[in-house]
GROMACS .gro file of C-alpha atoms in nm:
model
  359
    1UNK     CA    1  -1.679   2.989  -8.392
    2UNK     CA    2  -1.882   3.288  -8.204
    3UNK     CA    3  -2.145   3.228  -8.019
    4UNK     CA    4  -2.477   3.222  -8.160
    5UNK     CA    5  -2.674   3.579  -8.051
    6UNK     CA    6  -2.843   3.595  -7.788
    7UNK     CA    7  -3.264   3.593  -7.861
    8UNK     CA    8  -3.210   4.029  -7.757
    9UNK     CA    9  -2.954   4.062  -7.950
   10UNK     CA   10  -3.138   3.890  -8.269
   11UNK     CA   11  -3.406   4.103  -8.184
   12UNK     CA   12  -3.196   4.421  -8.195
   13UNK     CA   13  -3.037   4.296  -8.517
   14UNK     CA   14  -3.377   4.251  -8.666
   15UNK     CA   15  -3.517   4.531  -8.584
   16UNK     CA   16  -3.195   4.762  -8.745
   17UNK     CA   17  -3.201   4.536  -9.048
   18UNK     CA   18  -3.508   4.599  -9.138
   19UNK     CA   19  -3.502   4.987  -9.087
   20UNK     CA   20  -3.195   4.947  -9.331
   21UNK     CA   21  -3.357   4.735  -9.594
   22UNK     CA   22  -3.682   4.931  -9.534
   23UNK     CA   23  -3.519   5.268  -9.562
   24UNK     CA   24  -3.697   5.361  -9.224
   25UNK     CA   25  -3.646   5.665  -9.019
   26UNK     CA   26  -3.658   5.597  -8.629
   27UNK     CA   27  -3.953   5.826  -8.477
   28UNK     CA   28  -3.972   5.996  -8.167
   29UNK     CA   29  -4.263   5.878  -7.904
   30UNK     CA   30  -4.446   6.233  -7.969
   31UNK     CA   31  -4.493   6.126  -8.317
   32UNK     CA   32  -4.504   5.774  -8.275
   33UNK     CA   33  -4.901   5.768  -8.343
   34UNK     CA   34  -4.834   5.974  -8.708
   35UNK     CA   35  -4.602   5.694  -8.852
   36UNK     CA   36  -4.597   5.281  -8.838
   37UNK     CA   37  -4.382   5.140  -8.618
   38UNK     CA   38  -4.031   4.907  -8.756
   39UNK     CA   39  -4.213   4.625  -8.670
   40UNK     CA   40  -4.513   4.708  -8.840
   41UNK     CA   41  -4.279   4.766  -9.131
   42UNK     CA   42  -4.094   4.496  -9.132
   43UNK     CA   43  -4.440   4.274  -9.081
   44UNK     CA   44  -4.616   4.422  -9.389
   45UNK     CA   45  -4.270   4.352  -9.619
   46UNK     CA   46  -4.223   4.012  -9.489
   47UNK     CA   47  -4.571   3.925  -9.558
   48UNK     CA   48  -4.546   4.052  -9.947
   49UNK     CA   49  -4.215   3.887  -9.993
   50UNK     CA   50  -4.433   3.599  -9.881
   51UNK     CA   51  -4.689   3.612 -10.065
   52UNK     CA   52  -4.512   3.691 -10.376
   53UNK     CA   53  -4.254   3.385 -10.363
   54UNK     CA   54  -4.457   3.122 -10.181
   55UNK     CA   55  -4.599   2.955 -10.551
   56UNK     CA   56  -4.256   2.872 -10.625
   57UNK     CA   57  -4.174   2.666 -10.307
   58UNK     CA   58  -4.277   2.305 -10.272
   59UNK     CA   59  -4.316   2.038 -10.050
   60UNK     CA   60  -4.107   1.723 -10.149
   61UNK     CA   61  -4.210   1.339 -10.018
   62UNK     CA   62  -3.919   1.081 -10.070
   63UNK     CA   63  -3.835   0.758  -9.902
   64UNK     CA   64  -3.539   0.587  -9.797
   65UNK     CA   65  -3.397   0.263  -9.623
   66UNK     CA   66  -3.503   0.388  -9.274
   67UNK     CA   67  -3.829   0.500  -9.363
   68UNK     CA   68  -4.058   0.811  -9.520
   69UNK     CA   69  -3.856   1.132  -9.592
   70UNK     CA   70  -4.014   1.494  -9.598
   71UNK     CA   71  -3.832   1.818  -9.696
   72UNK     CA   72  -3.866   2.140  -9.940
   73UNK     CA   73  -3.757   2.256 -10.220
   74UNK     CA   74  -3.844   2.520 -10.517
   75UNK     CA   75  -3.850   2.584 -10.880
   76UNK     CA   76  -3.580   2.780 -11.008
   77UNK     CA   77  -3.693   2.785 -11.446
   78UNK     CA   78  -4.080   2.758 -11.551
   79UNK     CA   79  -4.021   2.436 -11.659
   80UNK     CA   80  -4.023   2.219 -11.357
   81UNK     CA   81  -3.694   2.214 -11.243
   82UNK     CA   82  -3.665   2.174 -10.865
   83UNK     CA   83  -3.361   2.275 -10.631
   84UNK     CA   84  -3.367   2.096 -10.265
   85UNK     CA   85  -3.071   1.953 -10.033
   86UNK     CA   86  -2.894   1.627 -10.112
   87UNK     CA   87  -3.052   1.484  -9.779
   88UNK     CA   88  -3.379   1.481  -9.941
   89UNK     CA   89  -3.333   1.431 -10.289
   90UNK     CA   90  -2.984   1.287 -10.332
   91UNK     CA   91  -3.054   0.925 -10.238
   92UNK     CA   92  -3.383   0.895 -10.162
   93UNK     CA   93  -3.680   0.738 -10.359
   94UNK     CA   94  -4.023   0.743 -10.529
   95UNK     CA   95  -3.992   1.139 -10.529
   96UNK     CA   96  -4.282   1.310 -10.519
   97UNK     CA   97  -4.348   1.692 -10.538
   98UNK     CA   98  -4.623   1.874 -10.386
   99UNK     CA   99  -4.765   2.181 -10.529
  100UNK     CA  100  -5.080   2.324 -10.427
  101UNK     CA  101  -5.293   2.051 -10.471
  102UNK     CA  102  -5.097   1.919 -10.734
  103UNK     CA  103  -4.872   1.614 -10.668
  104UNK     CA  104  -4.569   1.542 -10.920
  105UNK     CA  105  -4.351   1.219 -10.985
  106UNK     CA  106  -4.002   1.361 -11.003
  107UNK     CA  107  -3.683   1.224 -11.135
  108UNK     CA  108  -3.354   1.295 -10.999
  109UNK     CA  109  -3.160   1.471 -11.236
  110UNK     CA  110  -2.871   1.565 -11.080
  111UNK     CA  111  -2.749   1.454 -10.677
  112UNK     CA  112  -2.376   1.599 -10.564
  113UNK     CA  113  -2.280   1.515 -10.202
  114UNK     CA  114  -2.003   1.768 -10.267
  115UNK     CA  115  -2.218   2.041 -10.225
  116UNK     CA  116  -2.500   1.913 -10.105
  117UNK     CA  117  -2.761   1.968 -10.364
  118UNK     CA  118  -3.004   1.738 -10.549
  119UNK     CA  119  -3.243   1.890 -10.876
  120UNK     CA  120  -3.500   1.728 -10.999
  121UNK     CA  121  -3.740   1.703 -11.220
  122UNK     CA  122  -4.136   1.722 -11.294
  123UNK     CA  123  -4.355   1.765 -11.595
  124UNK     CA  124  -4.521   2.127 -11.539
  125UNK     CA  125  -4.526   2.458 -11.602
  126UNK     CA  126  -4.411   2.650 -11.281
  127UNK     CA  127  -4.384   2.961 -11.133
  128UNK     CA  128  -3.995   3.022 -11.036
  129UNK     CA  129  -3.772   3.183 -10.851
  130UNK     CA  130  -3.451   3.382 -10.974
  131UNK     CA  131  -3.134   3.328 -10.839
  132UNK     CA  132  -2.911   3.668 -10.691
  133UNK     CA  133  -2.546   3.703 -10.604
  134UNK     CA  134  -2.486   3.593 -10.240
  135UNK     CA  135  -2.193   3.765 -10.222
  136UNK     CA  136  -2.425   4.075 -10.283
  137UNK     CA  137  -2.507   4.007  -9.909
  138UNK     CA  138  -2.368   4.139  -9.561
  139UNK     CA  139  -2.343   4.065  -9.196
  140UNK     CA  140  -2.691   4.205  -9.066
  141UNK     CA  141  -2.840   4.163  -9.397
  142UNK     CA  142  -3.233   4.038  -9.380
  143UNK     CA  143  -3.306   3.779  -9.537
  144UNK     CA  144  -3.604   3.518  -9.560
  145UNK     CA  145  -3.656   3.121  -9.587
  146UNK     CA  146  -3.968   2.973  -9.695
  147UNK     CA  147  -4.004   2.614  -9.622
  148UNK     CA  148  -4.284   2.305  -9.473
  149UNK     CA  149  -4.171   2.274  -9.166
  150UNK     CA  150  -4.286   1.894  -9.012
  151UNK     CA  151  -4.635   1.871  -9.107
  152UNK     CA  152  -4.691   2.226  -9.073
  153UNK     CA  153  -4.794   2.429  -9.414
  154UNK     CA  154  -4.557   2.662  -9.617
  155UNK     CA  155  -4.436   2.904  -9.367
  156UNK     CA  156  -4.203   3.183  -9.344
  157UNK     CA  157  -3.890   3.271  -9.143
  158UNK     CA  158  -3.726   3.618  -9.115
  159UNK     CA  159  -3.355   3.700  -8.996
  160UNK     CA  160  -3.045   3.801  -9.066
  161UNK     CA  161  -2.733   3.739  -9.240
  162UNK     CA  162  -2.453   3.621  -8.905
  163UNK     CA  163  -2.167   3.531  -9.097
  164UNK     CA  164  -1.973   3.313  -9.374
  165UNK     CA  165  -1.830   3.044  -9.265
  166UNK     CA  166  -1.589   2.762  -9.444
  167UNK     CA  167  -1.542   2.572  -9.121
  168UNK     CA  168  -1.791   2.461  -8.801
  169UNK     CA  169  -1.611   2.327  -8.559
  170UNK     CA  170  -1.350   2.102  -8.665
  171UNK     CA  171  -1.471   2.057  -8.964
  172UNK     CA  172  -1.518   2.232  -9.314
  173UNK     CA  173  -1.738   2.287  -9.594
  174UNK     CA  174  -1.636   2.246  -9.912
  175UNK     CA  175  -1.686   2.612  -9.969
  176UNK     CA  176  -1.831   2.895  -9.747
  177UNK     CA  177  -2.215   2.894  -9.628
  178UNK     CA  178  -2.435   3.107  -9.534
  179UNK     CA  179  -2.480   3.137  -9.179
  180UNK     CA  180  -2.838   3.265  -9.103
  181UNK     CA  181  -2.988   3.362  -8.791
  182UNK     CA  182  -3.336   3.267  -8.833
  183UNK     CA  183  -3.511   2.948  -8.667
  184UNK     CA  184  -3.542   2.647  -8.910
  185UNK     CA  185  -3.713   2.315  -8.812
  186UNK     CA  186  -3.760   1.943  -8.932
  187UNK     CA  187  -3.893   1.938  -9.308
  188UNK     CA  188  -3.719   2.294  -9.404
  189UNK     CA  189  -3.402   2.095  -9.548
  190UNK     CA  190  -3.398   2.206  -9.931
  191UNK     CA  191  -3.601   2.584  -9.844
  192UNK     CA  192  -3.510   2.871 -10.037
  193UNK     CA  193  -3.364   3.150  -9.864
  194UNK     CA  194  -3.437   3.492 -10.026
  195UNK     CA  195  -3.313   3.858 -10.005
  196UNK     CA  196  -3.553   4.156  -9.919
  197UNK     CA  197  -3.613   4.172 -10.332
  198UNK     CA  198  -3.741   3.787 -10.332
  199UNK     CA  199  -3.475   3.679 -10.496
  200UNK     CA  200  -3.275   3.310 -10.393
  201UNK     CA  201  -2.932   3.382 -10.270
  202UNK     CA  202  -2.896   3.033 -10.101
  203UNK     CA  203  -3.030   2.666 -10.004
  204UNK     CA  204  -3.092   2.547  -9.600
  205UNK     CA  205  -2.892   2.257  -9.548
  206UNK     CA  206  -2.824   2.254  -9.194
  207UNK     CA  207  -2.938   2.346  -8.848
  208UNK     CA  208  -2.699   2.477  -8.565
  209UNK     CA  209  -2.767   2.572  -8.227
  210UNK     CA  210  -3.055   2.398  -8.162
  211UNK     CA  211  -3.232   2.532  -8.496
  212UNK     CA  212  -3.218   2.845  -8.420
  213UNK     CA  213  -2.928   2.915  -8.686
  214UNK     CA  214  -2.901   2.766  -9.028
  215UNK     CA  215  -2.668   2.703  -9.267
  216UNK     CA  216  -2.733   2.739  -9.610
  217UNK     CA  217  -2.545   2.633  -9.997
  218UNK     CA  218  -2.446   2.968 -10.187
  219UNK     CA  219  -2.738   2.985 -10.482
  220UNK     CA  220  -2.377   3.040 -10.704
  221UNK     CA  221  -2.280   2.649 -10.552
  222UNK     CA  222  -2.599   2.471 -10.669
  223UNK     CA  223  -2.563   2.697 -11.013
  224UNK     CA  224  -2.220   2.529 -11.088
  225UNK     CA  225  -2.366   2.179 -11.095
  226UNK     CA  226  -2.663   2.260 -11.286
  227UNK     CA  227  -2.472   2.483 -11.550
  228UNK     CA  228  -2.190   2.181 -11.558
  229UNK     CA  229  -2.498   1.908 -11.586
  230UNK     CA  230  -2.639   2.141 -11.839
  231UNK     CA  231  -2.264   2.159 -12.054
  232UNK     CA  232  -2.128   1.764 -11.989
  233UNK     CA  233  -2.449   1.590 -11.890
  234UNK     CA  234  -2.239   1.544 -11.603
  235UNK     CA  235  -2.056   1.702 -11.298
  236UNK     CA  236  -1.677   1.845 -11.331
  237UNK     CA  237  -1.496   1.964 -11.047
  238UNK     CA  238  -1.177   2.127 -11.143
  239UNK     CA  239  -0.845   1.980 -10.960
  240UNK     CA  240  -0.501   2.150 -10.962
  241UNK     CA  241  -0.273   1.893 -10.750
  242UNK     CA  242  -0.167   2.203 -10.524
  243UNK     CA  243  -0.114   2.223 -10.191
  244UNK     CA  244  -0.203   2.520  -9.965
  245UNK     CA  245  -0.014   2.677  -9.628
  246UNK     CA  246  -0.030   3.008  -9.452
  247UNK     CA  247   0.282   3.183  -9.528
  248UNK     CA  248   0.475   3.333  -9.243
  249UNK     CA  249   0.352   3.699  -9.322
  250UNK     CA  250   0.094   3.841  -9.587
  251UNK     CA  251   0.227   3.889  -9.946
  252UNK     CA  252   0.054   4.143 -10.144
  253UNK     CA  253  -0.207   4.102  -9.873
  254UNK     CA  254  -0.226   3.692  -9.900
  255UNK     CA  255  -0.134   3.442  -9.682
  256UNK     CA  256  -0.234   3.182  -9.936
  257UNK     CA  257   0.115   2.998 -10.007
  258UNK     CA  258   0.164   2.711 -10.238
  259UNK     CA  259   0.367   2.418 -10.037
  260UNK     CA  260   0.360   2.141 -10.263
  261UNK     CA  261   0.228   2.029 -10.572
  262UNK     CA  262   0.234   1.671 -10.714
  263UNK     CA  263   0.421   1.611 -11.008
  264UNK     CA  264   0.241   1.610 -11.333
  265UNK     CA  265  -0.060   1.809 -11.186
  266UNK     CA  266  -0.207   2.101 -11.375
  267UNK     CA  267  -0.051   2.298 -11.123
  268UNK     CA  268   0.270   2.169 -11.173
  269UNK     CA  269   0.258   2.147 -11.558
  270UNK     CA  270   0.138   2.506 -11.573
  271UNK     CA  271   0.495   2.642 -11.372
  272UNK     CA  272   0.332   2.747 -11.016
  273UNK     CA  273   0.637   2.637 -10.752
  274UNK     CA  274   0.632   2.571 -10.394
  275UNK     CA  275   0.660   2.957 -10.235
  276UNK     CA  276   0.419   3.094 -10.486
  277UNK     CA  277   0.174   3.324 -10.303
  278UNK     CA  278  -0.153   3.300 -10.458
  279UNK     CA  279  -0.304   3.683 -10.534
  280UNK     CA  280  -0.591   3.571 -10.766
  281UNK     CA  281  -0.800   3.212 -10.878
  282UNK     CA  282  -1.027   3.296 -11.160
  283UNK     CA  283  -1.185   3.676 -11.084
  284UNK     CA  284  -1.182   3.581 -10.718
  285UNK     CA  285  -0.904   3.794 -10.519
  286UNK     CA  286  -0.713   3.536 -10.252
  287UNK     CA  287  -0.638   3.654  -9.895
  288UNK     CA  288  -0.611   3.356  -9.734
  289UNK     CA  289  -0.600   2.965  -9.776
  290UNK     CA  290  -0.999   2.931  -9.724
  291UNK     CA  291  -1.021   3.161 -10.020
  292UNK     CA  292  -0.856   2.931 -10.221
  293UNK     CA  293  -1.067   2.643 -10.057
  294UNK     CA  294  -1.361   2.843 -10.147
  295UNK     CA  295  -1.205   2.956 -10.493
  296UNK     CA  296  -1.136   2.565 -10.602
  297UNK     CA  297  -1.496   2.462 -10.521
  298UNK     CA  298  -1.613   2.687 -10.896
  299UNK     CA  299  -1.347   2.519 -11.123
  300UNK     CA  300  -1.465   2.308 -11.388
  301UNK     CA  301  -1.209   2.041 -11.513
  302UNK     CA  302  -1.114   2.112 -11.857
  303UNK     CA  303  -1.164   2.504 -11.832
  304UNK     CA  304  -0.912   2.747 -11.849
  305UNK     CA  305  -0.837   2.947 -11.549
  306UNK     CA  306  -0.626   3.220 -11.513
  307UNK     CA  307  -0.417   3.230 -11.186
  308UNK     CA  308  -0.235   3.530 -11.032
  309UNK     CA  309   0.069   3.444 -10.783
  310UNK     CA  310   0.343   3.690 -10.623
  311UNK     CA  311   0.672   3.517 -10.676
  312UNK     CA  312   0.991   3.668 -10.531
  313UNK     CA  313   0.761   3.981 -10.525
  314UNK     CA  314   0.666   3.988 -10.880
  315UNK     CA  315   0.314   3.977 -10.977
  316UNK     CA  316   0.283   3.695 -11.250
  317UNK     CA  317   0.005   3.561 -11.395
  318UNK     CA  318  -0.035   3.223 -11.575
  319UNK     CA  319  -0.264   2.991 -11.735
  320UNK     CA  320  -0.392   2.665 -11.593
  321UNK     CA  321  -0.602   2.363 -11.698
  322UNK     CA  322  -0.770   2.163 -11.448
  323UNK     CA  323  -0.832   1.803 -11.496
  324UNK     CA  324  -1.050   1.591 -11.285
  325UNK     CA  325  -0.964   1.441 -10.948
  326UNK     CA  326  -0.745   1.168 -10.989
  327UNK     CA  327  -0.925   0.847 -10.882
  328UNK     CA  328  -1.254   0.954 -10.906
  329UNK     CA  329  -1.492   0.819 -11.195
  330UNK     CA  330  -1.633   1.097 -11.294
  331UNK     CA  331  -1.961   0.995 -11.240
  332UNK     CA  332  -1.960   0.796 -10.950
  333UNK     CA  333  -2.058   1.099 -10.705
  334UNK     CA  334  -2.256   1.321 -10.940
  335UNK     CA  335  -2.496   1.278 -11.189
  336UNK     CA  336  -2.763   1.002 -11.077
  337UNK     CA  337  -3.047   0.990 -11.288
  338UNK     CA  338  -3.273   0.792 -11.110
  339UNK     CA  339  -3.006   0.589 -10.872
  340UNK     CA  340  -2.864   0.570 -10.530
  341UNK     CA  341  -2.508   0.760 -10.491
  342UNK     CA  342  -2.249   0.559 -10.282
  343UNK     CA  343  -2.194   0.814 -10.051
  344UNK     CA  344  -1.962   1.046  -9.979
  345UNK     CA  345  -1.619   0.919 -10.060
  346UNK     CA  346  -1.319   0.896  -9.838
  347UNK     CA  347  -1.159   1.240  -9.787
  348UNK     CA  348  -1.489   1.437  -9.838
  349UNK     CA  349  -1.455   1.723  -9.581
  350UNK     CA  350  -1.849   1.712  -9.606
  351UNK     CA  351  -1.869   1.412  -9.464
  352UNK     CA  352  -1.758   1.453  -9.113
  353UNK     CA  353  -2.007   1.734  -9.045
  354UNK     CA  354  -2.230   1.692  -8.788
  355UNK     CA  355  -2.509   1.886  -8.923
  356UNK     CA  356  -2.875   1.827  -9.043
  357UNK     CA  357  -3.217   1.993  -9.059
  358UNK     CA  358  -3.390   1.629  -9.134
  359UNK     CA  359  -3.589   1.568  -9.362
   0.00000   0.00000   0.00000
């Protein structure tokens, strides 16, 4: 893990992202009275992106066994449907949402402690945010949340993109987040975070260093359950029974090796072997084992999925079927209209992550 920047250098980074996004030209002191200032810049595009995407974001009351819960969230269709992080919507009851001076009683539509996203519900017409490609984005990239923090009113943060991470510490997502470097507080949990165009590339979820980084779920993650909820009525990870290594040296530029795979998995039935180097899941190129990691997280059981593995230093491509995780009732984890989840089950690498913005 790198350290988190020190406050210069986030100033530094700032200050050259947004004469990137801004398409700024750095002026010379002579003619530093003809032309605003970055800063200035940067101030006067924050504040639109503000003011153009701040209708959309909400503030979400909940309550739970240990007391009254707080967090954000925002509409993401024009007909009331609300993105915000598991921690405030996944478990929690008597959901209200805030907006304006309108108050809404939401239902849960959706909760998955897999990724750490809750949607729910309300009966209004909304104004909405669109969702972007986060992979669009890159280190130094600027980028915005919008969120309620503690008792505070809606209120912006602006930073930059620090890094993708899979791992924090000794433990692991279930798929790379976002690592931002912009402050986040108590409340924010569920807060959009938007590119320079307003658009949602990802959810805050977590607080590291103190709150002065965040983590936030890929807009593409919470997308998956929604567009699986909106298919099954239900959630469907994808499982292929494989197991993943480094290989000794890359193969067609991967390291991602296939070590085992149980018997009568979709792996297995489909004729990948132990030694397989995997090249390609899906349209996703594989480099590495946390690209598979990251890969498996977008598989929907029952889909097909075309893999691409080198094998004795043949390409070779083949068809695969995933099924869903053996053990698991299919709904026990995911779709929880108007319930309490269990949990996160055993084996969750979620689960031992020490990471929270609160509710």
């Amino acid at each position: 893990m790198r350290r988190p920047l020190s406050s210069r250098a986030v100033w530094l980074a700032t200050l050259w992202a947004g004469c990137s996004v801004l398409g700024c030209v750095a002026v010379g002191e002579e003619n530093a009275g003809a032309a605003p200032s970055v800063a200035d810049s940067i101030g006067r595009e924050v504040q639109a992106l503000f003011a153009k995407s701040r209708d959309a974001v909400v503030r979400i009351e909940s309550k739970d066994r240990h007391g009254r819960l707080s967090g954000t969230g925002f509409f993401i269709d024009p007909n009331g449907t609300v993105y915000t992080s598991y921690s405030v919507g996944g478990e929690s009851l008597d959901i209200v949402v805030c907006h304006g001076d309108m108050k809404y009683p939401a239902r849960r539509v959706v909760a998955d402690a897999r990724s750490g996203v809750a949607i729910l519900k309300v009966d209004a017409e909304t104004a909405f945010l669109m969702p972007a490609k986060s992979r669009d984005l890159a280190l130094a990239s600027a980028v915005l949340a919008i969120g309620y923090p503690m008792e505070f009113p809606l209120t912006p943060s602006f930073g930059t993109i620090g890094g993708f991470d899979i791992q924090y510490q000794a433990s692991y997502f279930a798929l790379r987040h976002i690592r931002a470097n912009l402050p986040v507080q108590r409340g924010e949990s569920g807060a959009p975070l938007l590119n320079m165009r307003g658009e949602v590339v990802g959810i805050l979820i977590a607080r590291i260093d103190d709150g002065n980084a965040s983590y936030a779920l890929p807009i593409e993650a919470a997308e998956k359950v929604r567009k699986d909820f909106m298919r099954f009525g239900e959630v469907r990870p994808g499982w292929l029974g494989i197991e993943i290594e480094p290989a000794s040296q890359p193969v067609a530029g991967s390291t991602a090796e296939i070590h085992d795979l149980l018997p009568e998995s979709p792996g297995a039935k489909a004729g990948l072997r132990p030694g397989d180097v995997l090249l390609k899941v899906g349209d996703e190129p594989v480099h590495s084992p946390e690209d598979v990691r990251n890969a498996a997280f977008f598989l929907t059981a029952d889909d097909e999925l075309k893999i691409q593995v080198s094998r004795e230093g043949a390409p070779m491509d083949l068809t695969v079927h995933p099924s869903d995780p053996p053990g698991s009732p299919r709904t026990a984890r995911s779709t929880l209209p108007d319930a309490q989840t269990p949990g996160f089950a055993p084996g969750d690498a979620n689960r031992a992550l020490p990471l929270s913005i609160g509710p």
